[in-house]
PDB file of C-alpha atoms in Angstrom:
ATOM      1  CA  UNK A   1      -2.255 -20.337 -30.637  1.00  0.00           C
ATOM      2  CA  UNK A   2      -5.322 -18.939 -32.399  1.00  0.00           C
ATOM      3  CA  UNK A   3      -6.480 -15.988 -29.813  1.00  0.00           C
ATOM      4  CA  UNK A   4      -4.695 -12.614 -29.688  1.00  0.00           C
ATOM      5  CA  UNK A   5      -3.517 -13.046 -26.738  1.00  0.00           C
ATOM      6  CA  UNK A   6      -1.395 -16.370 -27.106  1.00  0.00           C
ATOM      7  CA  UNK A   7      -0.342 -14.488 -30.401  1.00  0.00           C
ATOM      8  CA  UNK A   8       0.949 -11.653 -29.293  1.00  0.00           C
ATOM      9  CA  UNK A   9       3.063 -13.334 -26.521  1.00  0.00           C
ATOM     10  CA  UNK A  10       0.967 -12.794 -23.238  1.00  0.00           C
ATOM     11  CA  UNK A  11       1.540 -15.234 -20.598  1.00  0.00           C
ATOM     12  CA  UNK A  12      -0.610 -18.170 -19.969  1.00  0.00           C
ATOM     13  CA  UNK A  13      -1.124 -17.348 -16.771  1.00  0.00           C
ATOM     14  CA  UNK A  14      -2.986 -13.862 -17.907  1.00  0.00           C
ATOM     15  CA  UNK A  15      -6.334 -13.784 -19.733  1.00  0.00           C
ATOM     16  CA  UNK A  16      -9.060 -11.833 -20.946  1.00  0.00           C
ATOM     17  CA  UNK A  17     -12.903 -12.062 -19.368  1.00  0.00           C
ATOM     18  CA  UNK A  18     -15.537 -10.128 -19.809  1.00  0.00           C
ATOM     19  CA  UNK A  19     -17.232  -8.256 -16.949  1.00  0.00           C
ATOM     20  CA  UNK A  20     -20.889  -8.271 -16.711  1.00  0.00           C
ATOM     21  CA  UNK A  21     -21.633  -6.300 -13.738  1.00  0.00           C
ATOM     22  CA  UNK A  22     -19.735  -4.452 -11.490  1.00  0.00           C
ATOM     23  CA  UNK A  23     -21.657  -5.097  -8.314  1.00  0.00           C
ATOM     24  CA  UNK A  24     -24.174  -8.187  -9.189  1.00  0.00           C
ATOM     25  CA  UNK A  25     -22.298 -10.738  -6.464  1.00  0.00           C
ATOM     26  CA  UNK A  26     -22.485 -13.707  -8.760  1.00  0.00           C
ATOM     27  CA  UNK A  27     -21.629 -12.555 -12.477  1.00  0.00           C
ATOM     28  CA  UNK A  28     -18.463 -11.200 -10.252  1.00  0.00           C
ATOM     29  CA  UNK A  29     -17.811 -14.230  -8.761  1.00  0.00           C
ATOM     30  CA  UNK A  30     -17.361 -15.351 -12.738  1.00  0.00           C
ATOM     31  CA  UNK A  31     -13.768 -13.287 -12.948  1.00  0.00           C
ATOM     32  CA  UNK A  32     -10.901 -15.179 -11.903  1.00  0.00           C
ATOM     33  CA  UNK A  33      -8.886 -13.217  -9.535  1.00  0.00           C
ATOM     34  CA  UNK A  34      -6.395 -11.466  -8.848  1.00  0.00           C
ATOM     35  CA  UNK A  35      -7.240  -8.844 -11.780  1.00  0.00           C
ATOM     36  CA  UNK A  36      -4.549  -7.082 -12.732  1.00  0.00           C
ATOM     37  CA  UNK A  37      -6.326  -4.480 -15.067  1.00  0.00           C
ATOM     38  CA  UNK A  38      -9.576  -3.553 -16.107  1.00  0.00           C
ATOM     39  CA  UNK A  39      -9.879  -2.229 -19.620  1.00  0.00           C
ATOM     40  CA  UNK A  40     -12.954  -0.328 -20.027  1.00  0.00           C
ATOM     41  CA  UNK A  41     -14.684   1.568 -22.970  1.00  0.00           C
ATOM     42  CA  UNK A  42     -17.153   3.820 -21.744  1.00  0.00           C
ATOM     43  CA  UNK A  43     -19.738   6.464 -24.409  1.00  0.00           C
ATOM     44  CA  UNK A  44     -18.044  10.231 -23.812  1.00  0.00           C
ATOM     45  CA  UNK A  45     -19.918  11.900 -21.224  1.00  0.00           C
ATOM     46  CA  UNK A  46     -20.249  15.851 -20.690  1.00  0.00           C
ATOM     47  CA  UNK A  47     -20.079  15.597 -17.204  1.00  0.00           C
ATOM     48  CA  UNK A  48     -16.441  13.057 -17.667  1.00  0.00           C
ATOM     49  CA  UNK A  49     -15.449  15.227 -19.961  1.00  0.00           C
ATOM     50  CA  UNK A  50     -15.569  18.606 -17.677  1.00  0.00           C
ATOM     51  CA  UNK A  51     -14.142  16.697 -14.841  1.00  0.00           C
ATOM     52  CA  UNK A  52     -11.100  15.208 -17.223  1.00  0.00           C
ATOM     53  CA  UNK A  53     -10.333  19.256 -18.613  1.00  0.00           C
ATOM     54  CA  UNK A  54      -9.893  20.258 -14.645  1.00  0.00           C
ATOM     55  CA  UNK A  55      -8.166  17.801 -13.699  1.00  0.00           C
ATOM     56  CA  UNK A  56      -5.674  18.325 -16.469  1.00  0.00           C
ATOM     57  CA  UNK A  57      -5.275  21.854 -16.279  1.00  0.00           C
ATOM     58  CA  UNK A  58      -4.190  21.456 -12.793  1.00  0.00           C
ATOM     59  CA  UNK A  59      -1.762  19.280 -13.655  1.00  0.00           C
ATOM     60  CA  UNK A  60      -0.309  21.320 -15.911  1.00  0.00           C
ATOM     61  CA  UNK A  61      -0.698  23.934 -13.166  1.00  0.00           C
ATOM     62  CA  UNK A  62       1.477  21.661 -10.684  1.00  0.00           C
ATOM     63  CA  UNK A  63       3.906  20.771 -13.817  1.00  0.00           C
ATOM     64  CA  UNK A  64       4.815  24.802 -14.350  1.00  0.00           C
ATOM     65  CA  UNK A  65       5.199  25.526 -10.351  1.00  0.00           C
ATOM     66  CA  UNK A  66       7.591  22.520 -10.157  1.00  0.00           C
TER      67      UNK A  66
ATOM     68  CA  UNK B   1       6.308 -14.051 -22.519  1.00  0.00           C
ATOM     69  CA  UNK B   2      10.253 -13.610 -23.160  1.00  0.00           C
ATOM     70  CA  UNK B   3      11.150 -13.448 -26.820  1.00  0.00           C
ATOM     71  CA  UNK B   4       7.320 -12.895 -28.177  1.00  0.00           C
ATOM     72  CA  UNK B   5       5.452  -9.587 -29.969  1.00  0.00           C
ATOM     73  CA  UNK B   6       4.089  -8.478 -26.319  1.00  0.00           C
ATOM     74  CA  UNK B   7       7.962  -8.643 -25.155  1.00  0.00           C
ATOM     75  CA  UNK B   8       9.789  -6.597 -27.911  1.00  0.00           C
ATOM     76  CA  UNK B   9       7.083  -3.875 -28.007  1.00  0.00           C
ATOM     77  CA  UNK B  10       7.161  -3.495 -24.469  1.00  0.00           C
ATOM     78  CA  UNK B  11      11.186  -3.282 -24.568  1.00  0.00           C
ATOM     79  CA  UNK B  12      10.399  -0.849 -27.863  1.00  0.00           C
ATOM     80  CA  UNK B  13       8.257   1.362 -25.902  1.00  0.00           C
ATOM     81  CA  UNK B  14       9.838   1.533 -22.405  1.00  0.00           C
ATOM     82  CA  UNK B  15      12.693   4.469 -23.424  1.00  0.00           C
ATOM     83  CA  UNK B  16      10.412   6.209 -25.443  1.00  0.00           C
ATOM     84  CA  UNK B  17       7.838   8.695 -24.360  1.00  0.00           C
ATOM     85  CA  UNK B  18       4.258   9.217 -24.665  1.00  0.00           C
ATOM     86  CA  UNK B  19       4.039  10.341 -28.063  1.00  0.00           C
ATOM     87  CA  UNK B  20       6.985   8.296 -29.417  1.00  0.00           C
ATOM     88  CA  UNK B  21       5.224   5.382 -27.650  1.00  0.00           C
ATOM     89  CA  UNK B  22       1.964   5.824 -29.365  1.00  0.00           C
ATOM     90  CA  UNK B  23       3.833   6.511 -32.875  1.00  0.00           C
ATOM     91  CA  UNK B  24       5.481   2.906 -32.330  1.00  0.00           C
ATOM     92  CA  UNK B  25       2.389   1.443 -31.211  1.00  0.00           C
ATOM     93  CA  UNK B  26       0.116   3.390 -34.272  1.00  0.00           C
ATOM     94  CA  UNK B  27       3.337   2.114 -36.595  1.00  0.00           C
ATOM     95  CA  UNK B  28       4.026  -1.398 -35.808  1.00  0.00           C
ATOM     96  CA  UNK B  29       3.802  -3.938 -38.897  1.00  0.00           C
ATOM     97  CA  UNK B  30       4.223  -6.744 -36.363  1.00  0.00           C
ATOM     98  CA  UNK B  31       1.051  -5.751 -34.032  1.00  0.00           C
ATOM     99  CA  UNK B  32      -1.085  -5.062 -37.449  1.00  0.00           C
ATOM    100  CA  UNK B  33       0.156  -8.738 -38.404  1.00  0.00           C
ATOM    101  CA  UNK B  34      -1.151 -10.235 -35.028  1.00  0.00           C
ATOM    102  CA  UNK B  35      -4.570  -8.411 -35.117  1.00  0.00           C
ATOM    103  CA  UNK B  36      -5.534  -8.953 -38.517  1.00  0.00           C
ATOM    104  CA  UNK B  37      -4.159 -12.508 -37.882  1.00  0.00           C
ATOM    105  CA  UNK B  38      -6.943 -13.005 -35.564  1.00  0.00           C
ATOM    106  CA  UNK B  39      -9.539 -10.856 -37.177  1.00  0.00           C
ATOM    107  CA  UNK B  40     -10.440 -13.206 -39.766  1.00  0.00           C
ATOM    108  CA  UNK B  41     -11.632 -15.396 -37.087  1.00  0.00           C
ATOM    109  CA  UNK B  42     -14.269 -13.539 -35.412  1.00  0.00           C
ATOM    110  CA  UNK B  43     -14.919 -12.312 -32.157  1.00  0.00           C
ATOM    111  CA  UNK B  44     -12.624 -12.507 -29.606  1.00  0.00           C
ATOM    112  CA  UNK B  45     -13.500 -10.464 -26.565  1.00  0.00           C
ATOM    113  CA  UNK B  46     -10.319  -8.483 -27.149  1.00  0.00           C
ATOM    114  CA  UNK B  47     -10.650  -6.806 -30.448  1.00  0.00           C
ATOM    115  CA  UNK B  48     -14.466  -6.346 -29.926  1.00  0.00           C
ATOM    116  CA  UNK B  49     -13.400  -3.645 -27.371  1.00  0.00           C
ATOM    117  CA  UNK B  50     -11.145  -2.162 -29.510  1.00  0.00           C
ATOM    118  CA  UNK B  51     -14.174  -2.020 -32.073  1.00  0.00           C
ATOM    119  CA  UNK B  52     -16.032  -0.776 -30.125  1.00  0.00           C
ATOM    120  CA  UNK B  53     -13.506   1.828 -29.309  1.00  0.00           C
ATOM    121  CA  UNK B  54     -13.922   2.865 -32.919  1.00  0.00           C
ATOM    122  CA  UNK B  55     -17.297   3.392 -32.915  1.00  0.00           C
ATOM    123  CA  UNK B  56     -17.125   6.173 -30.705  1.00  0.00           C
ATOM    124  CA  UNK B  57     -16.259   5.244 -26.722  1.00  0.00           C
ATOM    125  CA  UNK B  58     -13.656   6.022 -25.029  1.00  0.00           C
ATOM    126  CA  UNK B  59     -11.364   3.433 -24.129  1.00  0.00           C
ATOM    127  CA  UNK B  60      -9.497   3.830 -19.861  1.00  0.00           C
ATOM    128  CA  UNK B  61      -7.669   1.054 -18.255  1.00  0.00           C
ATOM    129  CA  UNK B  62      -7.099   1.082 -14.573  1.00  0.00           C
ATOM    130  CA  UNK B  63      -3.948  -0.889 -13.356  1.00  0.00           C
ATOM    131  CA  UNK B  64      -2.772  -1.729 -10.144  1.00  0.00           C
ATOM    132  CA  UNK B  65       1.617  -0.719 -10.108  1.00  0.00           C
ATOM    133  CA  UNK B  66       4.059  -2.077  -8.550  1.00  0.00           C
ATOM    134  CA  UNK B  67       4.104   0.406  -6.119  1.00  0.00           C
ATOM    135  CA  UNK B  68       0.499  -0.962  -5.261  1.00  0.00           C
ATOM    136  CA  UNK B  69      -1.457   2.070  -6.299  1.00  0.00           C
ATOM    137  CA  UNK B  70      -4.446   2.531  -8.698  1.00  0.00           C
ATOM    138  CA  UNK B  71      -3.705   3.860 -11.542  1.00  0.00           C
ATOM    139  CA  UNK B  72      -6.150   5.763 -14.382  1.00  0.00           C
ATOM    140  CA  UNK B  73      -4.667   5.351 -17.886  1.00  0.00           C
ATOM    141  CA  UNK B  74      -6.415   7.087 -20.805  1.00  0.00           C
ATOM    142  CA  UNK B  75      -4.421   8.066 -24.152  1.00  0.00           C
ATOM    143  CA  UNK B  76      -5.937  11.914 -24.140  1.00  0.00           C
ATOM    144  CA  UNK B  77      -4.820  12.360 -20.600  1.00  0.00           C
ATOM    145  CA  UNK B  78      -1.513  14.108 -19.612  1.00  0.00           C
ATOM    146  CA  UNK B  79      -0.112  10.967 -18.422  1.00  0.00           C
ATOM    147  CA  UNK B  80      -1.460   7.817 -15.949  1.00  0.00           C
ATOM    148  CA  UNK B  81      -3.696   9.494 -12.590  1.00  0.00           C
ATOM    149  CA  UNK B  82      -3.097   7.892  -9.064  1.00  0.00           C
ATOM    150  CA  UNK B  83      -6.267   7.214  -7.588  1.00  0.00           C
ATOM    151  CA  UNK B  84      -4.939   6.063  -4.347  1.00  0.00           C
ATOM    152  CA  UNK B  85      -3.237   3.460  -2.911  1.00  0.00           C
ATOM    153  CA  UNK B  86      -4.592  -0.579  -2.775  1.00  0.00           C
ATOM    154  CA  UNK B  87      -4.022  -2.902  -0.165  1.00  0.00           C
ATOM    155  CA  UNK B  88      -1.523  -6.279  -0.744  1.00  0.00           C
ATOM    156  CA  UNK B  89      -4.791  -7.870  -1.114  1.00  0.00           C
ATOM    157  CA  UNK B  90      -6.920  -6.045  -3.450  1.00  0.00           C
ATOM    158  CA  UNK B  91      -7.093  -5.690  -6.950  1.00  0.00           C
ATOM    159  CA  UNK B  92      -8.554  -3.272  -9.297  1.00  0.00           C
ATOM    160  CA  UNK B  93     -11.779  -5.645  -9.455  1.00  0.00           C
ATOM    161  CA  UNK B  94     -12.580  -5.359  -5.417  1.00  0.00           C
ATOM    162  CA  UNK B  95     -15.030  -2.628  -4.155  1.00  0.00           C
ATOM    163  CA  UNK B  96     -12.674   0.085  -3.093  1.00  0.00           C
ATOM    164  CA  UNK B  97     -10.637  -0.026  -6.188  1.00  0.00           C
ATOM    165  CA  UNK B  98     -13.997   0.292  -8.545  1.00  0.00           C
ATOM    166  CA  UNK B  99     -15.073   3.278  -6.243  1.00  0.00           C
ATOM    167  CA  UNK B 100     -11.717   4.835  -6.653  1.00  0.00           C
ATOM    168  CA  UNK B 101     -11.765   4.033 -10.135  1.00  0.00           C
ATOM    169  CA  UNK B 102     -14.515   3.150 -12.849  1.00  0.00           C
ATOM    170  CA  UNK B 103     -17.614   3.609 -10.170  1.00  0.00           C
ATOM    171  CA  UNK B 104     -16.168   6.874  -9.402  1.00  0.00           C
ATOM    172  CA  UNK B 105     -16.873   7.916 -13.413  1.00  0.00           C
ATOM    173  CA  UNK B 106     -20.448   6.386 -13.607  1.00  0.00           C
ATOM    174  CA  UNK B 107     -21.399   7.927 -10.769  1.00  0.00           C
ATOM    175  CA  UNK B 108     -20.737  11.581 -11.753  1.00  0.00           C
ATOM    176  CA  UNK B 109     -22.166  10.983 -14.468  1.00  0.00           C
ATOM    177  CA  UNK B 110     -25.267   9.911 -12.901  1.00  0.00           C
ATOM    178  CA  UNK B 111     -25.137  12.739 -10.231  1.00  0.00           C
ATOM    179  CA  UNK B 112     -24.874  14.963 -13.277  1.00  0.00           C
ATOM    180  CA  UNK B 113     -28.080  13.620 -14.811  1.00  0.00           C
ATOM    181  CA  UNK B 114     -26.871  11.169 -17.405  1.00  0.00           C
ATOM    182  CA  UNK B 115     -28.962   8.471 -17.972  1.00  0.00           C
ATOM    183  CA  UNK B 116     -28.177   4.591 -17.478  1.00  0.00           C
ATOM    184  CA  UNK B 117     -24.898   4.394 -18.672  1.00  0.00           C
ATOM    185  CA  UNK B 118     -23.684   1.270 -20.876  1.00  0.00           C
ATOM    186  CA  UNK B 119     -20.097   0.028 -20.839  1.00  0.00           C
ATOM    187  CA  UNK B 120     -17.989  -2.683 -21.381  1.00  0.00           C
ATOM    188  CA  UNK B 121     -15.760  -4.070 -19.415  1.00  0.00           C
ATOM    189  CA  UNK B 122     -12.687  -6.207 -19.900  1.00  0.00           C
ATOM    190  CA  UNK B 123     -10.558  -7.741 -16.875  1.00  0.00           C
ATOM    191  CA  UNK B 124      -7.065  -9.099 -17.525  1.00  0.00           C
ATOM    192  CA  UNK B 125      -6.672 -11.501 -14.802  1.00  0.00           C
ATOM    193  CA  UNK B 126      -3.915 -13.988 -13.422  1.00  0.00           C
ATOM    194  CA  UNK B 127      -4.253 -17.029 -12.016  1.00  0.00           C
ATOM    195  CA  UNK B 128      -0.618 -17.201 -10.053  1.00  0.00           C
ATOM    196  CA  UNK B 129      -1.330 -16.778  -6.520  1.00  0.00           C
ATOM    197  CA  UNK B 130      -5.555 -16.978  -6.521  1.00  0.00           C
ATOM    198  CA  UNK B 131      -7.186 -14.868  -4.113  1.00  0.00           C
ATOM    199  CA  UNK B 132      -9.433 -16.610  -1.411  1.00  0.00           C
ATOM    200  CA  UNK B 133     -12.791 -15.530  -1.469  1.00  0.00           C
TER     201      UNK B 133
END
């Protein structure tokens, strides 16, 4: 019981591992599957950021027409 | 697990909405508790992404629902973005989910002339019902 996880309550059958590469076949073949989530932090990015401010404005577009 | 931390903020958070769920989250002794229970002990791969978070990245999670669909989940957003639907038999670590997902993000950032771009990653997985291969 000394990780966050077991901690906070998750289940056994859940944990955490790190992800090395996204398409290198054998650091992926490290990851138990299924995954369930990916949790990702990722440096701001001009180009993320532009697409992020369209993307919500039409949503609040769609929100106001419905 | 029934009756733990993870349960009670999750039944906490459920009839609230997204502000009043962050507020709960932001305000909850019990969560402080079970971090700084665990800080003390060094590095766990957990709260080195939320560090990290701190110093300055953003922090998105992409989830497969129930209803078997990707879903985008970042805190500044509007709400969660569907990025399409999954098959019974992928998760968000096979190729189509990254492309719909995280793979999508790195590569407009490349196509917009952003140099190598450095992230971590973090995968929750389960090991009920193993995929083959």
């Amino acid at each position: 019981m000394n990780t966050f996880e077991a901690r906070i309550g998750l289940a056994p059958s859940l944990s955490f591992n790190e992800v090395y590469s996204l398409d290198d076949p054998n650091l992926l073949s490290l990851i138990p599957r299924p995954v369930r989530a990916l949790l990702v932090i990722i440096p701001w990015m001009p180009s993320w950021h532009a697409t992020r401010q369209t993307e919500d404005a039409e949503m609040r577009m769609r929100r106001r027409r419905s | 697990m029934p009756g733990s931390t993870l349960d009670a903020l999750r039944d906490a958070a459920l009839p609230l909405d997204m502000d009043g769920r962050a507020r709960m989250l932001h305000g909850s002794r019990v969560f402080e508790d079970v971090h700084r229970s665990v800080e003390m002990q060094g590095s766990s791969s957990v709260l080195v992404t939320v560090e990290q978070e701190r110093l300055g990245g953003h922090f998105v999670a992409f989830v497969k629902g129930g209803d078997g669909h990707l879903w985008e989940l970042e805190g500044g957003r509007k709400g969660p973005l569907d990025r399409g639907l999954l098959g019974d038999d992928e998760d968000v670590l096979g190729s189509r989910a990254l492309d719909l997902g995280l793979r999508g993000v790195i590569r407009r950032e490349h196509d917009s002339g952003g140099g190598n771009l450095m992230f971590s990653c973090l995968a929750l997985c389960s090991s009920e019902n193993p995929m083959a291969g």
